[in-house]
Coordinates of C-alpha atoms in Angstrom, one line a residue:
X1 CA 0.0 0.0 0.0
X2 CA 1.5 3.3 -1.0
X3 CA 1.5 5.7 1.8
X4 CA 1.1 9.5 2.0
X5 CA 4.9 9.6 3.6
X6 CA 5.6 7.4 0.4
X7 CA 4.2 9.7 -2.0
X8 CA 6.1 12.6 -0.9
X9 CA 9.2 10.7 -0.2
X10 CA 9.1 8.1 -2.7
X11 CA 13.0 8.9 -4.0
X12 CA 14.0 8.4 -0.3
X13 CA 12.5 4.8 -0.2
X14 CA 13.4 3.6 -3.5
X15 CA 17.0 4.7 -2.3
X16 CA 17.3 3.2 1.1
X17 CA 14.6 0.7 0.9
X18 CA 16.9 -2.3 -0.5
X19 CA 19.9 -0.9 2.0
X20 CA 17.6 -1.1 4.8
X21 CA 16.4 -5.0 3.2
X22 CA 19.9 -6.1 3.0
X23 CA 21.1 -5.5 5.7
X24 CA 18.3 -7.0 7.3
X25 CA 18.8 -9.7 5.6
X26 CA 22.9 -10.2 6.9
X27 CA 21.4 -10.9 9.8
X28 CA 20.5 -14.0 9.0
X29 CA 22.4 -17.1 9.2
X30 CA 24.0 -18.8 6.0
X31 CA 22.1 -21.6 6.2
X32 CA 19.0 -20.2 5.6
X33 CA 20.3 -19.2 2.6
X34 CA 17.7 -20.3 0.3
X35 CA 15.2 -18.2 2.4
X36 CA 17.7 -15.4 2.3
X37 CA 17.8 -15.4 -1.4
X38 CA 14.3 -15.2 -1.9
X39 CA 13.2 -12.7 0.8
X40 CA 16.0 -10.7 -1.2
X41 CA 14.3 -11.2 -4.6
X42 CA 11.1 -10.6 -3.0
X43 CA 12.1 -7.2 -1.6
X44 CA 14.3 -6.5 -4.9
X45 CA 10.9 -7.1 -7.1
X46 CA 8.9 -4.9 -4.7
X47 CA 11.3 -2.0 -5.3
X48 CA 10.4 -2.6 -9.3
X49 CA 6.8 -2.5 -8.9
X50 CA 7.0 1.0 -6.3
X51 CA 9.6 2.4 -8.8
X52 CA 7.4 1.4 -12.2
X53 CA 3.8 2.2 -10.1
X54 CA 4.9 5.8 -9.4
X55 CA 7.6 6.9 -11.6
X56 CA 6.4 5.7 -15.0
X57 CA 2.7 7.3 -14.5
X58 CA 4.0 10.2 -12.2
X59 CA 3.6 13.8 -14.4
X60 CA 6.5 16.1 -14.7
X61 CA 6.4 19.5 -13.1
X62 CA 7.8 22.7 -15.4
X63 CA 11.5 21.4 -14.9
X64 CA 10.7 17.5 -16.3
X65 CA 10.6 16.3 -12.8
X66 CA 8.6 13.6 -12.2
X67 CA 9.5 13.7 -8.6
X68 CA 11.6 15.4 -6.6
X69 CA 12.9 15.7 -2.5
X70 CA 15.0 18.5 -1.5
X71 CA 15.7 20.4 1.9
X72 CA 18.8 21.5 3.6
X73 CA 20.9 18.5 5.3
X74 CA 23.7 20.5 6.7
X75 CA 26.6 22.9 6.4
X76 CA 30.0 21.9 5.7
X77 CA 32.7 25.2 6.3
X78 CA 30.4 27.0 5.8
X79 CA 29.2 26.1 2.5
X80 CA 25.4 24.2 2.3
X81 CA 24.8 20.7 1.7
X82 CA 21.5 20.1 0.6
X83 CA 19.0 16.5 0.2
X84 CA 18.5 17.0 -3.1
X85 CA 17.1 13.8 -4.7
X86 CA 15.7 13.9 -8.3
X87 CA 14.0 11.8 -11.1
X88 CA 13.7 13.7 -14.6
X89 CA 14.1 12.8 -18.0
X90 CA 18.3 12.2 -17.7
X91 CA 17.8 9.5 -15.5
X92 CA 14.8 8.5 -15.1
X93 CA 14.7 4.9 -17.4
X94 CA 18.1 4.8 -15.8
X95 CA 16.7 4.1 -12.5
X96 CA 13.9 2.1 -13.9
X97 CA 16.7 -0.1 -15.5
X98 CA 18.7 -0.6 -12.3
X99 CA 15.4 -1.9 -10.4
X100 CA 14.7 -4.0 -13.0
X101 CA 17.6 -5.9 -13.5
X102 CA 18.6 -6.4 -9.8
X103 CA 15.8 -8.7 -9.3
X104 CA 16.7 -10.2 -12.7
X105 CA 20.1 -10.5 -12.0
X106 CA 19.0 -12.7 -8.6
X107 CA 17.0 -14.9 -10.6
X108 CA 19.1 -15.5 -13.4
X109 CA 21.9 -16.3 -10.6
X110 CA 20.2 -18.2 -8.5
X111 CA 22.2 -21.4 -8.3
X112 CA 25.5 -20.0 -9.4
X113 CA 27.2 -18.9 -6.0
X114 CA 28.4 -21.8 -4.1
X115 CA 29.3 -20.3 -1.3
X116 CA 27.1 -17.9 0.7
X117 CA 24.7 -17.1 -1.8
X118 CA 22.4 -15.1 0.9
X119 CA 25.5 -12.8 1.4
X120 CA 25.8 -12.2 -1.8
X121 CA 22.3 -11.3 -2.5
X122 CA 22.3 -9.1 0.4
X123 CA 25.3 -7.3 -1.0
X124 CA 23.4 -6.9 -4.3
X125 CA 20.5 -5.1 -2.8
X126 CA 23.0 -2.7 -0.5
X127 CA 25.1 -2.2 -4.3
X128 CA 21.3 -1.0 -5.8
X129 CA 20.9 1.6 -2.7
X130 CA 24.7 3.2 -3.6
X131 CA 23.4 3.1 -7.6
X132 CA 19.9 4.6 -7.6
X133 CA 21.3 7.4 -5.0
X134 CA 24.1 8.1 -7.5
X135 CA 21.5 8.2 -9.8
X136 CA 18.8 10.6 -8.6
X137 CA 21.4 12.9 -6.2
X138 CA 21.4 16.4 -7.5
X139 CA 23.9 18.3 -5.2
X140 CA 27.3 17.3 -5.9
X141 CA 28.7 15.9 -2.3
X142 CA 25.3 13.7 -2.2
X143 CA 26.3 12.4 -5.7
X144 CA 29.9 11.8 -4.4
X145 CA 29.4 10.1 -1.1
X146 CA 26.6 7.7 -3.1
X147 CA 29.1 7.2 -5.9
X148 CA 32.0 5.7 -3.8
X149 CA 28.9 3.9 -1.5
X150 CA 28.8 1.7 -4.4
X151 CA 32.2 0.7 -4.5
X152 CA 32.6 -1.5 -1.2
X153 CA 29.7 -4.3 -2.3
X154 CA 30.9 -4.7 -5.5
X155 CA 34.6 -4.6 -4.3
X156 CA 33.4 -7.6 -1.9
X157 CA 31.1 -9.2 -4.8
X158 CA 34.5 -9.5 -6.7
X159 CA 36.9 -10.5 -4.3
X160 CA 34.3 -13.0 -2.3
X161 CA 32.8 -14.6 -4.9
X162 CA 35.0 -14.4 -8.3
X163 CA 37.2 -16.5 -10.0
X164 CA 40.7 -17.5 -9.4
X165 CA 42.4 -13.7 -9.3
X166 CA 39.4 -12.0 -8.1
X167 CA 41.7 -10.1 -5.4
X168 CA 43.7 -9.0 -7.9
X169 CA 40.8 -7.8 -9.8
X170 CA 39.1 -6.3 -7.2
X171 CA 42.1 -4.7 -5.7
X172 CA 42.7 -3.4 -9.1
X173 CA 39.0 -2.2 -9.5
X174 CA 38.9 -0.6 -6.2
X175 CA 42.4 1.2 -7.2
X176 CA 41.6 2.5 -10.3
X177 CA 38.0 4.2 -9.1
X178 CA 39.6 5.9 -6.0
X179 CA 42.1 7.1 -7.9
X180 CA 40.2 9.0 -9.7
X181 CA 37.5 10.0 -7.0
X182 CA 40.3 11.6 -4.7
X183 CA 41.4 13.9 -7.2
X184 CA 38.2 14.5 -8.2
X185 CA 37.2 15.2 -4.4
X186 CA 39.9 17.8 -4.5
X187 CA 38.3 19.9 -7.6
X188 CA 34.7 19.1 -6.5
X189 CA 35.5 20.9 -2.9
X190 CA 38.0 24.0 -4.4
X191 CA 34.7 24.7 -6.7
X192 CA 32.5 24.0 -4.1
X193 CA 34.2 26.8 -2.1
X194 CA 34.6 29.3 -5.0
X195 CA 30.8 28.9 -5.3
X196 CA 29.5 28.8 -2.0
X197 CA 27.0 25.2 -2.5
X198 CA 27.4 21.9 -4.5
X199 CA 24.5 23.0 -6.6
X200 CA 25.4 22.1 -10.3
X201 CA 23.7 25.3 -11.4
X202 CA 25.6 27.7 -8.6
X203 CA 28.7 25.6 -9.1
X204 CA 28.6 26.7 -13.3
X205 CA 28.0 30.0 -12.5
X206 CA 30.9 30.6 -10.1
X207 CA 33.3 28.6 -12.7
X208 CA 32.7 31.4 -15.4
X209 CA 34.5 33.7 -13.4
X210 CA 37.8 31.4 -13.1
X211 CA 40.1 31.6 -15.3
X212 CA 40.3 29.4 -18.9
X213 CA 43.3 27.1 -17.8
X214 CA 41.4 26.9 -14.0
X215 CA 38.6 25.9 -15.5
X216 CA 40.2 23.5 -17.8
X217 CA 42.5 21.8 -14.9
X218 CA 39.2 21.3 -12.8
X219 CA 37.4 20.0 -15.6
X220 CA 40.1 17.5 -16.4
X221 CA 39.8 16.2 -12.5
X222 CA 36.1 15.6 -12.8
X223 CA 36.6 14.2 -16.2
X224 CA 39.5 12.0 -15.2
X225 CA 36.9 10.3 -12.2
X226 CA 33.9 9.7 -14.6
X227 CA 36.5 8.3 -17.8
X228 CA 37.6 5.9 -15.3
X229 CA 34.1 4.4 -14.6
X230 CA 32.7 4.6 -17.8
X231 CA 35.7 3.3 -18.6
X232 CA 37.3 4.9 -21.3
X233 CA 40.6 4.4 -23.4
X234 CA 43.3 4.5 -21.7
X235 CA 41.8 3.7 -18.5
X236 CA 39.7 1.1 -19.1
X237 CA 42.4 -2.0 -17.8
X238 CA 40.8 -2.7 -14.5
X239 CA 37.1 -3.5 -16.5
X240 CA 38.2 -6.9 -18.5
X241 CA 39.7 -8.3 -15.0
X242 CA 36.8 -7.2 -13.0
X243 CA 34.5 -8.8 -15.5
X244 CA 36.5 -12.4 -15.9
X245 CA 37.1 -12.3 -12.3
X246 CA 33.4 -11.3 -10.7
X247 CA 31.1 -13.8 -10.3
X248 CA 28.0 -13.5 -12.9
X249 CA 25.5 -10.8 -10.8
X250 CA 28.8 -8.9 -10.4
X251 CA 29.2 -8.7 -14.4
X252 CA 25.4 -8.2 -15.3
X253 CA 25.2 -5.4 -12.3
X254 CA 28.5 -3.6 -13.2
X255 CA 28.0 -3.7 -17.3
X256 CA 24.3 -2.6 -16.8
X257 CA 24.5 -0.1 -14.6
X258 CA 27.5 0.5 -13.2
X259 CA 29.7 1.9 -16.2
X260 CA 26.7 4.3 -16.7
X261 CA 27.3 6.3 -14.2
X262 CA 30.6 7.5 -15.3
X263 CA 29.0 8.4 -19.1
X264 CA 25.7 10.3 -16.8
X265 CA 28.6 11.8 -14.7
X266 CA 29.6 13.7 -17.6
X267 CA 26.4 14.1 -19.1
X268 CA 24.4 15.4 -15.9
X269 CA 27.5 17.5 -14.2
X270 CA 31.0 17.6 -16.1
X271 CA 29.7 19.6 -19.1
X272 CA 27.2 21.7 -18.0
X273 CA 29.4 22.8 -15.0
X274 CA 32.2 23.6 -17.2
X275 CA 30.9 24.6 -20.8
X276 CA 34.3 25.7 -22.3
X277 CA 36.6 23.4 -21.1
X278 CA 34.0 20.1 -22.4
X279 CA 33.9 22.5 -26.0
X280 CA 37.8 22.5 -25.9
X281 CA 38.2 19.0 -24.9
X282 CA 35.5 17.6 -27.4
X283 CA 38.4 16.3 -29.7
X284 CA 40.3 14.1 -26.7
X285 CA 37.0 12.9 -25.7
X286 CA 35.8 12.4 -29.4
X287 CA 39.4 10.9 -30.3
X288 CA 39.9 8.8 -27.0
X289 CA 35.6 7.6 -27.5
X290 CA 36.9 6.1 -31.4
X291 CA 39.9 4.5 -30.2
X292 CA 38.0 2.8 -27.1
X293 CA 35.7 1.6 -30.1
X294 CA 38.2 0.4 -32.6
X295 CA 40.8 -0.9 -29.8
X296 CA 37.7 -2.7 -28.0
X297 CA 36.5 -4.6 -31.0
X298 CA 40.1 -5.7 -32.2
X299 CA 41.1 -7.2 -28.6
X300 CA 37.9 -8.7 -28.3
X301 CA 38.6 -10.3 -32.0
X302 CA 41.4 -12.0 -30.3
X303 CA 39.9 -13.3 -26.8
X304 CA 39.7 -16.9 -26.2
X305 CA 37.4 -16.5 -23.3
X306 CA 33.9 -15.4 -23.9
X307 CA 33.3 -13.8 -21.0
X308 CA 36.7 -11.7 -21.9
X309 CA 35.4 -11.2 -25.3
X310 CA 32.0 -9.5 -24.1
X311 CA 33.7 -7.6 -21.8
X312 CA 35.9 -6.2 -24.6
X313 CA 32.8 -5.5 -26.8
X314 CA 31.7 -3.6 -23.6
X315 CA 34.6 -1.1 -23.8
X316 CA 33.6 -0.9 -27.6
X317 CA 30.4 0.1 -26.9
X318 CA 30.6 2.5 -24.0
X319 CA 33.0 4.7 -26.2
X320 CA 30.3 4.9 -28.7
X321 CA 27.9 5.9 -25.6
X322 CA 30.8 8.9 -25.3
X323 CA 30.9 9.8 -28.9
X324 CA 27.5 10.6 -28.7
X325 CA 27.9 12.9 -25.7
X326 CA 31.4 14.3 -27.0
X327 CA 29.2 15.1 -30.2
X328 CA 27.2 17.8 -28.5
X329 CA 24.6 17.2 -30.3
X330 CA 20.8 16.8 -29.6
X331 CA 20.5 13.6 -31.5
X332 CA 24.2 12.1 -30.4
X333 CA 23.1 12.4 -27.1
X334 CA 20.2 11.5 -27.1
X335 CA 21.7 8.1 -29.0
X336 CA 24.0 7.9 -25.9
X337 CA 21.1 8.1 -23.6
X338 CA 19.6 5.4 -25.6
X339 CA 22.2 3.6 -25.8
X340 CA 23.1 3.7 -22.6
X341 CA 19.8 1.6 -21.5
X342 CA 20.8 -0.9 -24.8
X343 CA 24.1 -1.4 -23.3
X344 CA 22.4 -2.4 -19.7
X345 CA 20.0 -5.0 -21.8
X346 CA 22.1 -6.6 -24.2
X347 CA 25.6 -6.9 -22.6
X348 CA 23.6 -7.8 -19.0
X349 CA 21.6 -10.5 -21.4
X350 CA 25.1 -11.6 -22.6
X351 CA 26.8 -12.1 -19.1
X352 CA 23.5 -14.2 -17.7
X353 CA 23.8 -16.3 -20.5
X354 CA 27.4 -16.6 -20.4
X355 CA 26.9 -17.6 -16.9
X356 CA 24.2 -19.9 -17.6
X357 CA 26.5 -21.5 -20.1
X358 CA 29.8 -21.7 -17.5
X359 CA 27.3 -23.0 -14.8
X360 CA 26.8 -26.4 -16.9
X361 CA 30.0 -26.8 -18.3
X362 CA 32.3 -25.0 -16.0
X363 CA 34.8 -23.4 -18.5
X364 CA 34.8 -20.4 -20.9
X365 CA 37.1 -21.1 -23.2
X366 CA 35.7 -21.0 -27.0
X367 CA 38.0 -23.9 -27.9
X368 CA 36.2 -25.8 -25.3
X369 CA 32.8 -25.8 -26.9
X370 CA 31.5 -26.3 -30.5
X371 CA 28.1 -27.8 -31.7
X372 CA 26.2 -26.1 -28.9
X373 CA 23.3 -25.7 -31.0
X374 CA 22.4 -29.0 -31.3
X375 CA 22.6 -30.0 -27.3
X376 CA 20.6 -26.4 -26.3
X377 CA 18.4 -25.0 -29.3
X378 CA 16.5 -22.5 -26.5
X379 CA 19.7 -21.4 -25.2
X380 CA 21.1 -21.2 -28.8
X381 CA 18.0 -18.9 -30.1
X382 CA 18.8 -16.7 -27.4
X383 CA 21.9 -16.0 -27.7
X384 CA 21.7 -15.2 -31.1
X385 CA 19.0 -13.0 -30.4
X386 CA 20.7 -11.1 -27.9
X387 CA 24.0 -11.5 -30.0
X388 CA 22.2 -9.5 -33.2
X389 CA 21.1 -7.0 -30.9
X390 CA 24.8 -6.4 -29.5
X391 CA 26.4 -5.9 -33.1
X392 CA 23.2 -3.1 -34.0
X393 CA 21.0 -5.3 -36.2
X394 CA 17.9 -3.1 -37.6
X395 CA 15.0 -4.1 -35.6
X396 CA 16.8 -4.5 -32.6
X397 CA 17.8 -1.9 -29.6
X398 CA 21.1 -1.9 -30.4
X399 CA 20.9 -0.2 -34.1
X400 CA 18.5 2.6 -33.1
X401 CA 21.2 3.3 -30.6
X402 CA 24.5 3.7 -32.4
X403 CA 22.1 5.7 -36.2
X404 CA 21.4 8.8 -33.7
X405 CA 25.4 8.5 -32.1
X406 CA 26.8 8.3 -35.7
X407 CA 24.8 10.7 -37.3
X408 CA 25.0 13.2 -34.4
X409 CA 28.4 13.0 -34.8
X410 CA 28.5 13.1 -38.5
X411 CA 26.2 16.3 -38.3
X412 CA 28.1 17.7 -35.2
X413 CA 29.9 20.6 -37.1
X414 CA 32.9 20.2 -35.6
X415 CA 35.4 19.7 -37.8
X416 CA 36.6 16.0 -36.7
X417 CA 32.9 15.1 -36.7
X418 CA 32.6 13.7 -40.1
X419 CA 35.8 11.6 -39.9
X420 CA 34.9 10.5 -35.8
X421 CA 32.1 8.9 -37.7
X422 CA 33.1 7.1 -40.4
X423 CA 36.4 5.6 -38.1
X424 CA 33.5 4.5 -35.4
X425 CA 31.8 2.8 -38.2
X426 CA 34.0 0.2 -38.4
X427 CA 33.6 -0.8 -35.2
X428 CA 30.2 -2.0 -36.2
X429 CA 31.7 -3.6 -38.9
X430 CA 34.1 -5.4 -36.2
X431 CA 31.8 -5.6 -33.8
X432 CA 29.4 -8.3 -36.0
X433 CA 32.9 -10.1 -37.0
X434 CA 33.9 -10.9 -32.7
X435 CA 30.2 -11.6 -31.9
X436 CA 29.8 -13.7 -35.0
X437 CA 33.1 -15.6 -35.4
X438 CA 32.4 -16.5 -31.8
X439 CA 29.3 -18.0 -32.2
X440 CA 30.0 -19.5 -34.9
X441 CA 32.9 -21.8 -33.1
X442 CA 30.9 -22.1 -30.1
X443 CA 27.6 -23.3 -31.2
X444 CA 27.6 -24.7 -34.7
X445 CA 29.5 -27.1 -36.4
X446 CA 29.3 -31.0 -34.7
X447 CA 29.7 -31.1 -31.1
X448 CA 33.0 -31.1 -30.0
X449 CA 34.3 -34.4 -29.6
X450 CA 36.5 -34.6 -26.6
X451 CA 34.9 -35.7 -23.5
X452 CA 36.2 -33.6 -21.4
X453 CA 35.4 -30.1 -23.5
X454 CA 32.5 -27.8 -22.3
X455 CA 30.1 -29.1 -24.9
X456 CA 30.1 -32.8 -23.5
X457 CA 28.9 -31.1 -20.1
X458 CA 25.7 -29.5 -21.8
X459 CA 23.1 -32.1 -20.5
X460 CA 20.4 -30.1 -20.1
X461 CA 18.8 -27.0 -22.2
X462 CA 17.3 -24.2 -20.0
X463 CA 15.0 -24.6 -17.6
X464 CA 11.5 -22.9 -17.1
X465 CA 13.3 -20.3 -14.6
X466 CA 15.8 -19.5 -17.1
X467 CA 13.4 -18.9 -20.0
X468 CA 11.8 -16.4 -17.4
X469 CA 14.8 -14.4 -17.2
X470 CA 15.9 -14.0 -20.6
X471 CA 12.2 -13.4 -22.2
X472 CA 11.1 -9.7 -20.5
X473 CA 15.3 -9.3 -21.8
X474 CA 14.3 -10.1 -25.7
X475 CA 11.4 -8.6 -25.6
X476 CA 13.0 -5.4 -24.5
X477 CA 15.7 -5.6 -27.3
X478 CA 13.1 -5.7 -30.2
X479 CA 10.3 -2.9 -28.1
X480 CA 13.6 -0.7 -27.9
X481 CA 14.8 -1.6 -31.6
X482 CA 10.9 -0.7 -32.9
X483 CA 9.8 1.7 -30.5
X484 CA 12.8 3.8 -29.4
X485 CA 10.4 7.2 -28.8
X486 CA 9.4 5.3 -25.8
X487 CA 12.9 6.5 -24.0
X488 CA 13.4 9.0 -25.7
X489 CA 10.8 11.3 -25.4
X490 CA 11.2 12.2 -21.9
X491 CA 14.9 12.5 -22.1
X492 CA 14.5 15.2 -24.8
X493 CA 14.3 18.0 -23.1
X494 CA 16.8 17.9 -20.9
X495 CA 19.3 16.9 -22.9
X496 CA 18.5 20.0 -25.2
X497 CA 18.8 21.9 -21.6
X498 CA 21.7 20.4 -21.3
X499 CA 23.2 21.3 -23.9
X500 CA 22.1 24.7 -24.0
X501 CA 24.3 25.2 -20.8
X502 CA 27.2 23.6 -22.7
X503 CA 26.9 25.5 -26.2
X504 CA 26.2 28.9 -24.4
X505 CA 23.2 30.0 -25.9
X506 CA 22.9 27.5 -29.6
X507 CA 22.4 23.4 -29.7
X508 CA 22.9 22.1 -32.6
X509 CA 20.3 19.1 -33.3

């Protein structure tokens, strides 16, 4: 029953609700782990339906909000910190991604942790309270504290329950993002102080009065923090071991949502804050955004492990997601908006399935396998489905997706805009050669004939809670392929606001 405190606090619960749940839920003892895991589920779906219920039908006010908290918290030398939570059209199908694949990611996992499974599902809920707060926080040191909140469960999701170097990887992982967050701390607080409040809006007033290369050095910090999430080329090293080395949830919950926040980072504060510096910097982003396409797509060519290989393609496609916002353009960015949410489907579809697959036949390699097809004709259909939909077939989410990135790009006026988009085409072009060259050796052909290869482990196609999982997944990929106004309606606006703060005064379409 939806209460009047949760109608006027409904950001607040759909933040700290599944913190609240998981914790809870520590409490219990590891053998009641199969009650664990679905009390977790449980409380994860709940979240979905509050979050669909009253977001989805809620009606914007005159700023796009369709729901909003804010009052002072407290003061911090002097300068005022405020509870500011927010849904509006930049991040609202975000959110309603991350509470719909949590409880997806619990189901499609359900038998795949050996080891305390109730922990782990627990962790996964406390992860979704750090990710939707990152999400909907609109003063910056709210953002800040709930963006490294979400490092410690996944850290622990890694390094608890991964493979054979997942302290290395998470180690690496947790590294990498604080590395970037501290010296991001140190700009976020010296603008901060030169504004007087973490209010985006304040904070890009104040930073118009700072000098260029000031503005330029701080923009570079904030920059540097987000590029390392999203992650772009050069820093993207930590994001294949975290991937091989994180158990299955870890991989669907850190390529579906996870990356995204570096790419929303820059959308929702880096480039409005600082206008000039993200103009003068558009050609390293643009430049750095093609060679984390083409670079992506060629290593992934190359990997022998398919869980490798997808997190490769991942890289590929998240600098296409910073093309589109590197563009400037109204239709670039709304393309990384949308593909943004394609990324979350498809990849998150590939790692469940990739899981599924390593769950029966405990090993990765693509040499192990061959003839799959034959032994598991569900799981076979889809995975190709979900495999067309990563390399941008028409139809299918991914190809609505990387048209508007491309031809924003191509239409961007700048003058590295036309030749930014023909280069990213070839990573299409590369990305259908990895995806299909893979499934070709993995599923057709006879079945592998060693007895001790992956394929002569397939005894069973998927069960009835698999098929579950996958179909709300497939029928997303063709709903967003055919009906991509759907997302991108409400995101218009605001990105055209956006980018009105960025372009001072013109946005190009």
């Amino acid at each position: 029953m939806i209460t009047p405190w949760m109608n006027s606090h409904l950001l607040t619960f759909l933040v700290f609700a599944p913190f609240a749940w998981g914790a809870l839920l520590l409490l219990f003892p590891e053998r009641q782990a199969p009650l664990v895991k679905l009390l977790a589920v449980l409380g994860a779906a709940g979240v979905l339906a509050v979050a669909a219920a009253q977001l989805l039908r809620g009606q914007p006010d005159a700023l796009g909000q369709v729901a909003v908290e804010r009052f002072h918290w407290f003061s911090a030398v002097g300068i005022p910190v405020e509870y500011h939570l927010s849904a509006d059209g930049l991040n609202l199908w975000l959110v309603i991604l991350t509470v719909f694949l949590v409880p997806l990611t619990m189901l499609g996992t359900w038998n795949s942790l050996p080891n305390r499974p109730g922990t782990a599902f627990a962790l996964l809920l406390m992860l979704e309270s750090g990710m939707l707060g990152a999400l909907v926080a609109q003063d910056l040191l709210l953002f800040y504290l709930f963006w490294e909140a979400m490092l410690l469960p996944m850290y622990f999701l890694i390094g608890v329950w991964g493979g054979a170097e997942r302290r290395y990887a998470a180690t690496k992982f947790l590294l990498f993002t604080l590395s970037g967050s501290l010296l991001w701390l140190v700009a976020l607080l010296y603008t901060a102080g030169k504004a007087g409040s973490f209010a985006p809006g304040v904070m890009a007033q104040a930073v118009q009065a700072l000098p260029g290369k000031t503005q330029g050095t701080l923009f570079i910090a904030f920059a540097l923090a987000f590029a390392i999430k999203v992650p772009l080329f050069p820093l993207h090293t930590w994001l294949p071991d975290a991937h091989t080395e994180a158990p299955t949830a870890g991989s669907v919950i850190l390529a579906g949502v996870l990356l995204k926040l570096g790419s929303y980072g820059f959308l929702r504060f880096a480039f409005p804050i600082f206008p000039d510096a993200a103009r003068h910097f558009s050609l390293l982003l643009a430049g750095l955004s093609v060679a984390a396409i083409i670079y992506g797509a060629l290593v992934a060519m190359v990997q022998t492990d398919i869980k490798k290989l997808v997190a490769y393609s991942s890289v590929s496609h998240m600098g296409f997601v910073m093309l589109g916002i590197a563009s400037m353009t109204v239709i670039g960015t709304q393309g990384a908006m949308l593909q943004m949410l394609n990324h979350g489907i498809s990849t998150g579809a590939l790692f469940i399935l990739v899981g599924m697959l390593y769950d029966r036949a405990h090993t990765r390699r693509i040499a192990d396998f061959g003839g799959v097809a034959l032994k598991m004709p569900v799981f076979t259909a889809f995975f190709m489905i979900v495999t067309l939909s990563s390399i941008g077939l028409p139809l299918t989410n991914g190809f609505a997706g990387e048209f508007l990135i491309l031809n924003g790009t191509y239409l961007s006026g700048f003058h590295w805009g036309k030749a930014a988009a023909v280069v990213a085409t070839l990573g299409v072009l590369l990305s259908a050669a990895y995806m299909l060259w893979m499934v070709k050796r993995v599923f057709w052909g006879p079945a592998n004939p060693d007895p001790e290869s992956g394929t002569a482990h397939l005894h069973a196609d998927l069960n009835l809670r698999e098929v579950a999982v996958l179909l709300p997944l497939v029928v997303l990929i063709f709903w967003m392929g055919i009906h991509p106004e759907t997302f991108l309606g409400q995101s218009e606006a605001h990105v055209s606001r956006a980018l009105l703060q960025t372009a001072g005064g013109e946005v190009k379409r």
